[in-house]
Amino acid sequence: MKKVFLTVCLVAATMTSMAQSKVYVTRDITAESLVRIYKALGVKAEGRVAVKISTGEGSNPNYLKPELIKDLIREVDGTIVECNTAYGNAPKDKQDERTTSENHWQVIERHGFTKYFPVDIMDEYDEMRIPVKDQSHIKYDIVGGHLANYDFMVLLSHFKGHPMGGYGGALKNLSIGCASQNGKAYIHSAGKMEKLDMRRLWTPEFIGDQDGFLESMAAAAQGVVNYFQRERGIIFISVMNNMSIDCDCVDHPEPVKLEDYGILASLDPVALDQACVDIINQQKVTAKNDPTDLLNRIDRQHGTHTIDWAEKIGLGSKQYTLVSLDK
């Protein structure tokens, strides 16, 4: 009897290990499809709902437009949440428009978000530390203090390239996106700098460990996910449009060379990012659609290491099943 029981347990464990996360996809990038893919996830956003997006640099045209996301925000009765950036004195003495709350509010208004939604800069007044499971580099995550005001998060990401991370998707939006300015410095420096010092952050002393930075992003992302899982929940949606090799945080991004693909959503941020990267890898080069530069940037920055590490520390799985919502 014990032998039979042991066999059943081993089979069950094997089946569990082979379980794949569902990633829903639609090729229709519309306000209606955003609501449809949210409902397909089968998890209702309840309580005080934060919708985490990037509001985009002042001169960057690629951010998710309010007209695209407005129906979803209203469906979940959400508040747009953001944090200030941390690269005002980056190389070439670049002056960023969102390093102060005062300037950030001007960009938010100019990009049309306040016309439709309540908006909250989560680190405008304070910050807080939340626990992280993986302490290989960072011992905690430093996030905007207003994160404590929310019970549920809709992580609404714009998938594209990124100068430092290789790509920007759900994991970056969770980690760097939710981090306060000090938190951004802590993650970028792989735990070496707990308080932002613009003069030192971008020196080789603090940003010389690329894999450490990527692993810190994964750890911080897991911290935010665990925080909301202890509350009422979190879901993940990524929009694959306007995919420059540069992030929405870049003031003057490189031209878009990829055609818009669609909207993806999952309850697993690791599977979601993996699916987006796989879609880029599967694109064929044509006159109007060329993934070469984006793939080169991801490779050059070792960007997929973030996904690998996130899976390793138990945040999610790279194994997924695509579920199309299109007829």
Short mmCIF file of C-alpha atoms in Angstrom, two decimals, residues 6-326:
data_model
loop_
_atom_site.label_atom_id
_atom_site.label_comp_id
_atom_site.label_asym_id
_atom_site.label_seq_id
_atom_site.Cartn_x
_atom_site.Cartn_y
_atom_site.Cartn_z
CA LEU A 6 4.54 6.63 -3.18
CA THR A 7 4.03 5.99 -6.91
CA VAL A 8 0.91 8.19 -6.96
CA CYS A 9 2.79 10.98 -5.19
CA LEU A 10 5.67 10.80 -7.66
CA VAL A 11 3.28 10.96 -10.63
CA ALA A 12 1.46 13.93 -9.10
CA ALA A 13 4.75 15.73 -8.47
CA THR A 14 5.87 15.13 -12.05
CA MET A 15 2.58 16.45 -13.44
CA THR A 16 2.86 19.54 -11.23
CA SER A 17 6.40 20.23 -12.42
CA MET A 18 5.22 19.97 -16.02
CA ALA A 19 2.31 22.39 -15.51
CA GLN A 20 2.51 25.38 -17.82
CA SER A 21 1.34 28.91 -17.15
CA LYS A 22 -1.38 30.28 -19.41
CA VAL A 23 -0.56 33.38 -21.45
CA TYR A 24 -3.56 34.91 -23.20
CA VAL A 25 -3.01 36.79 -26.44
CA THR A 26 -4.97 38.92 -28.88
CA ARG A 27 -3.63 40.58 -32.01
CA ASP A 28 -6.21 43.36 -31.63
CA ILE A 29 -4.67 46.37 -29.86
CA THR A 30 -7.76 48.32 -28.82
CA ALA A 31 -9.32 49.62 -25.64
CA GLU A 32 -11.99 46.93 -25.92
CA SER A 33 -9.42 44.16 -26.25
CA LEU A 34 -7.60 45.32 -23.12
CA VAL A 35 -10.80 44.84 -21.15
CA ARG A 36 -11.44 41.50 -22.84
CA ILE A 37 -8.01 40.11 -22.01
CA TYR A 38 -8.30 41.33 -18.42
CA LYS A 39 -11.58 39.44 -18.05
CA ALA A 40 -10.06 36.32 -19.63
CA LEU A 41 -7.63 36.06 -16.71
CA GLY A 42 -10.58 35.26 -14.43
CA VAL A 43 -9.33 37.35 -11.50
CA LYS A 44 -11.37 40.38 -10.48
CA ALA A 45 -9.47 43.48 -9.39
CA GLU A 46 -10.96 44.44 -6.03
CA GLY A 47 -10.39 46.99 -3.30
CA ARG A 48 -8.07 49.90 -3.91
CA VAL A 49 -6.62 49.10 -7.34
CA ALA A 50 -3.26 50.42 -8.54
CA VAL A 51 -2.58 50.30 -12.28
CA LYS A 52 1.19 50.50 -12.75
CA ILE A 53 2.28 51.96 -16.09
CA SER A 54 5.13 54.08 -17.39
CA THR A 55 3.91 57.59 -18.10
CA GLY A 56 6.82 58.07 -20.54
CA GLU A 57 9.44 60.75 -21.00
CA GLY A 58 8.29 64.14 -22.14
CA SER A 59 9.57 63.76 -25.71
CA ASN A 60 8.98 60.01 -26.05
CA PRO A 61 5.94 59.16 -28.23
CA ASN A 62 5.83 55.40 -27.55
CA TYR A 63 4.19 55.17 -24.10
CA LEU A 64 0.75 53.55 -23.68
CA LYS A 65 -1.73 56.25 -24.56
CA PRO A 66 -4.60 57.17 -22.21
CA GLU A 67 -7.13 56.57 -24.99
CA LEU A 68 -5.95 52.96 -25.27
CA ILE A 69 -6.02 52.13 -21.56
CA LYS A 70 -8.95 54.25 -20.35
CA ASP A 71 -11.65 51.54 -20.61
CA LEU A 72 -9.55 49.10 -18.59
CA ILE A 73 -8.81 51.67 -15.87
CA ARG A 74 -12.50 52.43 -15.58
CA GLU A 75 -13.39 48.73 -15.57
CA VAL A 76 -11.19 48.11 -12.50
CA ASP A 77 -11.86 51.55 -10.95
CA GLY A 78 -8.09 52.00 -10.79
CA THR A 79 -5.56 54.71 -10.05
CA ILE A 80 -2.55 55.16 -12.33
CA VAL A 81 0.60 54.79 -10.22
CA GLU A 82 4.18 55.72 -11.05
CA CYS A 83 7.48 56.57 -9.35
CA ASN A 84 10.06 59.22 -10.13
CA THR A 85 13.10 58.37 -12.23
CA ALA A 86 16.72 58.31 -11.07
CA TYR A 87 18.99 59.30 -13.92
CA GLY A 88 19.09 63.08 -14.06
CA ASN A 89 22.88 63.15 -14.25
CA ALA A 90 23.35 60.11 -16.44
CA PRO A 91 26.15 59.97 -19.03
CA LYS A 92 26.25 62.98 -21.41
CA ASP A 93 24.76 65.02 -18.55
CA LYS A 94 21.22 64.14 -19.67
CA GLN A 95 18.60 66.14 -17.79
CA ASP A 96 15.52 64.01 -17.34
CA GLU A 97 12.05 65.45 -16.98
CA ARG A 98 10.75 63.04 -14.35
CA THR A 99 13.43 63.13 -11.65
CA THR A 100 11.34 65.50 -9.56
CA SER A 101 7.68 65.16 -8.74
CA GLU A 102 7.05 68.71 -9.97
CA ASN A 103 8.42 67.93 -13.44
CA HIS A 104 6.88 64.47 -13.46
CA TRP A 105 3.42 65.90 -12.87
CA GLN A 106 3.91 68.21 -15.86
CA VAL A 107 4.74 65.25 -18.10
CA ILE A 108 1.80 63.24 -16.76
CA GLU A 109 -0.55 66.11 -17.53
CA ARG A 110 0.99 66.80 -20.95
CA HIS A 111 0.62 63.14 -21.90
CA GLY A 112 -3.07 63.30 -21.06
CA PHE A 113 -3.34 60.96 -18.08
CA THR A 114 -4.92 63.43 -15.66
CA LYS A 115 -7.68 64.07 -18.21
CA TYR A 116 -9.08 60.59 -17.60
CA PHE A 117 -7.72 59.12 -14.36
CA PRO A 118 -6.61 59.73 -10.81
CA VAL A 119 -2.80 59.51 -10.80
CA ASP A 120 -0.42 58.88 -7.90
CA ILE A 121 3.37 59.33 -7.87
CA MET A 122 4.03 56.74 -5.20
CA ASP A 123 7.38 58.12 -3.99
CA GLU A 124 6.37 61.78 -4.10
CA TYR A 125 6.48 62.06 -0.31
CA ASP A 126 8.00 58.90 1.10
CA GLU A 127 9.21 55.36 0.52
CA MET A 128 9.07 52.04 2.33
CA ARG A 129 10.96 48.77 2.43
CA ILE A 130 9.31 45.48 1.61
CA PRO A 131 10.86 42.01 2.05
CA VAL A 132 12.53 40.07 -0.75
CA LYS A 133 12.93 36.31 -0.79
CA ASP A 134 16.15 36.28 -2.80
CA GLN A 135 18.84 38.24 -0.95
CA SER A 136 21.76 37.42 -3.22
CA HIS A 137 22.31 41.15 -3.84
CA ILE A 138 19.56 43.25 -2.25
CA LYS A 139 18.30 42.63 1.27
CA TYR A 140 14.90 44.28 0.72
CA ASP A 141 13.10 46.31 -1.94
CA ILE A 142 12.67 50.09 -1.54
CA VAL A 143 9.37 51.12 -3.12
CA GLY A 144 7.20 54.22 -3.25
CA GLY A 145 5.53 54.72 0.12
CA HIS A 146 2.08 55.02 -1.43
CA LEU A 147 2.22 51.36 -2.43
CA ALA A 148 0.75 50.74 1.02
CA ASN A 149 -2.45 52.51 -0.08
CA TYR A 150 -3.41 49.75 -2.52
CA ASP A 151 -4.84 46.24 -2.20
CA PHE A 152 -4.56 45.03 -5.78
CA MET A 153 -2.25 45.78 -8.69
CA VAL A 154 -2.87 45.62 -12.42
CA LEU A 155 0.64 45.67 -13.86
CA LEU A 156 0.14 47.20 -17.30
CA SER A 157 3.44 47.10 -19.18
CA HIS A 158 4.61 48.31 -22.56
CA PHE A 159 6.97 45.72 -24.02
CA LYS A 160 9.97 47.23 -25.84
CA GLY A 161 13.75 47.42 -25.64
CA HIS A 162 15.77 48.97 -22.82
CA PRO A 163 19.30 50.45 -22.83
CA MET A 164 20.40 48.71 -19.62
CA GLY A 165 18.02 45.79 -19.11
CA GLY A 166 17.97 44.73 -22.76
CA TYR A 167 14.19 44.74 -22.79
CA GLY A 168 11.44 46.24 -20.68
CA GLY A 169 8.41 44.18 -19.75
CA ALA A 170 6.56 42.93 -16.68
CA LEU A 171 9.64 42.16 -14.56
CA LYS A 172 11.16 45.60 -15.09
CA ASN A 173 7.83 47.35 -14.47
CA LEU A 174 7.49 45.45 -11.20
CA SER A 175 11.01 46.18 -10.02
CA ILE A 176 12.45 49.45 -11.33
CA GLY A 177 8.95 50.76 -12.04
CA CYS A 178 7.68 50.40 -8.47
CA ALA A 179 10.98 51.37 -6.82
CA SER A 180 11.50 54.80 -5.31
CA GLN A 181 14.49 56.81 -6.48
CA ASN A 182 16.60 55.25 -3.73
CA GLY A 183 15.18 51.87 -4.64
CA LYS A 184 16.18 52.34 -8.27
CA ALA A 185 19.73 53.13 -7.20
CA TYR A 186 19.74 50.07 -4.92
CA ILE A 187 18.63 47.74 -7.73
CA HIS A 188 20.84 49.25 -10.45
CA SER A 189 23.89 48.99 -8.18
CA ALA A 190 23.02 45.39 -7.20
CA GLY A 191 22.76 46.39 -3.55
CA LYS A 192 25.80 48.68 -3.32
CA MET A 193 23.96 52.01 -3.07
CA GLU A 194 20.96 52.35 -0.74
CA LYS A 195 20.60 56.12 -1.08
CA LEU A 196 20.63 57.77 -4.48
CA ASP A 197 23.74 59.76 -5.32
CA MET A 198 23.45 60.95 -8.92
CA ARG A 199 27.17 61.74 -9.13
CA ARG A 200 28.19 58.18 -8.28
CA LEU A 201 25.35 55.93 -9.43
CA TRP A 202 26.40 55.74 -13.07
CA THR A 203 30.09 55.10 -12.40
CA PRO A 204 31.63 51.63 -13.05
CA GLU A 205 31.95 51.15 -9.29
CA PHE A 206 28.18 50.93 -8.95
CA ILE A 207 26.95 49.61 -12.31
CA GLY A 208 29.74 47.20 -13.22
CA ASP A 209 27.82 44.03 -12.30
CA GLN A 210 25.31 43.58 -15.13
CA ASP A 211 24.07 40.16 -14.05
CA GLY A 212 23.84 41.40 -10.47
CA PHE A 213 21.59 44.23 -11.66
CA LEU A 214 19.38 41.83 -13.62
CA GLU A 215 19.18 39.42 -10.68
CA SER A 216 18.32 42.33 -8.37
CA MET A 217 15.47 43.27 -10.71
CA ALA A 218 14.09 39.74 -10.49
CA ALA A 219 14.36 39.76 -6.69
CA ALA A 220 12.63 43.14 -6.40
CA ALA A 221 9.91 42.03 -8.82
CA GLN A 222 9.24 39.01 -6.62
CA GLY A 223 9.04 41.30 -3.59
CA VAL A 224 6.25 43.37 -5.18
CA VAL A 225 4.37 40.27 -6.36
CA ASN A 226 4.56 38.70 -2.90
CA TYR A 227 3.36 41.95 -1.33
CA PHE A 228 0.18 42.04 -3.41
CA GLN A 229 -0.40 38.29 -3.16
CA ARG A 230 -0.57 38.81 0.61
CA GLU A 231 -3.17 41.52 -0.04
CA ARG A 232 -5.86 40.90 -2.68
CA GLY A 233 -3.84 40.02 -5.75
CA ILE A 234 -1.93 41.10 -8.84
CA ILE A 235 -2.28 40.45 -12.58
CA PHE A 236 0.01 41.16 -15.53
CA ILE A 237 -0.78 42.61 -18.96
CA SER A 238 1.75 43.61 -21.64
CA VAL A 239 1.10 45.57 -24.81
CA MET A 240 3.42 44.89 -27.75
CA ASN A 241 3.16 48.07 -29.81
CA ASN A 242 5.51 50.94 -30.71
CA MET A 243 8.44 48.64 -29.93
CA SER A 244 11.57 50.73 -30.20
CA ILE A 245 14.85 49.28 -28.93
CA ASP A 246 14.68 52.12 -26.37
CA CYS A 247 12.47 52.27 -23.31
CA ASP A 248 9.71 54.82 -22.71
CA CYS A 249 12.19 56.33 -20.22
CA VAL A 250 14.44 57.46 -23.11
CA ASP A 251 13.75 61.05 -24.13
CA HIS A 252 14.50 60.56 -27.83
CA PRO A 253 14.14 56.85 -28.64
CA GLU A 254 15.44 55.08 -31.71
CA PRO A 255 12.86 54.68 -34.53
CA VAL A 256 10.41 51.78 -34.28
CA LYS A 257 11.34 49.01 -36.73
CA LEU A 258 8.84 46.37 -35.59
CA GLU A 259 5.19 46.15 -36.50
CA ASP A 260 2.71 46.13 -33.62
CA TYR A 261 1.94 42.61 -32.46
CA GLY A 262 -0.84 42.51 -29.86
CA ILE A 263 -1.72 42.30 -26.17
CA LEU A 264 -0.64 39.48 -23.85
CA ALA A 265 -1.75 38.74 -20.28
CA SER A 266 -1.01 36.17 -17.59
CA LEU A 267 -1.06 35.46 -13.87
CA ASP A 268 2.65 34.63 -14.22
CA PRO A 269 5.02 37.55 -15.01
CA VAL A 270 7.89 35.20 -15.91
CA ALA A 271 5.81 33.36 -18.50
CA LEU A 272 4.51 36.68 -19.83
CA ASP A 273 7.98 38.14 -20.40
CA GLN A 274 9.21 34.86 -21.90
CA ALA A 275 6.28 34.80 -24.32
CA CYS A 276 6.96 38.38 -25.42
CA VAL A 277 10.66 37.64 -26.00
CA ASP A 278 9.79 34.45 -27.90
CA ILE A 279 7.42 36.41 -30.16
CA ILE A 280 10.22 38.84 -31.02
CA ASN A 281 12.56 35.91 -31.73
CA GLN A 282 9.99 34.42 -34.10
CA GLN A 283 9.57 37.57 -36.19
CA LYS A 284 10.75 37.35 -39.78
CA VAL A 285 12.75 40.20 -41.26
CA THR A 286 10.80 42.15 -43.85
CA ALA A 287 10.93 45.67 -45.21
CA LYS A 288 8.44 46.79 -42.54
CA ASN A 289 9.32 44.46 -39.69
CA ASP A 290 12.87 43.94 -38.44
CA PRO A 291 13.58 42.49 -34.96
CA THR A 292 17.37 42.47 -35.47
CA ASP A 293 18.27 45.57 -33.45
CA LEU A 294 16.02 44.65 -30.53
CA LEU A 295 17.33 41.09 -30.41
CA ASN A 296 20.90 42.37 -30.53
CA ARG A 297 20.24 44.74 -27.66
CA ILE A 298 18.66 41.98 -25.56
CA ASP A 299 21.65 39.74 -26.25
CA ARG A 300 24.21 42.48 -25.61
CA GLN A 301 22.70 43.31 -22.21
CA HIS A 302 22.11 39.62 -21.35
CA GLY A 303 18.48 40.65 -20.90
CA THR A 304 16.94 37.19 -20.74
CA HIS A 305 19.00 36.48 -17.63
CA THR A 306 16.35 38.41 -15.70
CA ILE A 307 13.76 35.85 -16.81
CA ASP A 308 16.07 32.93 -16.05
CA TRP A 309 16.82 34.24 -12.57
CA ALA A 310 13.18 35.03 -11.85
CA GLU A 311 12.30 31.43 -12.63
CA LYS A 312 15.22 30.16 -10.53
CA ILE A 313 14.05 32.03 -7.42
CA GLY A 314 10.48 30.77 -7.85
CA LEU A 315 8.69 33.84 -9.18
CA GLY A 316 7.16 31.95 -12.10
CA SER A 317 7.80 29.58 -14.97
CA LYS A 318 9.24 30.02 -18.46
CA GLN A 319 7.00 27.19 -19.61
CA TYR A 320 3.70 28.50 -20.92
CA THR A 321 0.74 27.80 -23.17
CA LEU A 322 -0.51 30.54 -25.49
CA VAL A 323 -4.28 30.94 -25.47
CA SER A 324 -5.61 33.03 -28.33
CA LEU A 325 -8.70 35.18 -27.76
CA ASP A 326 -9.10 35.83 -31.47
#
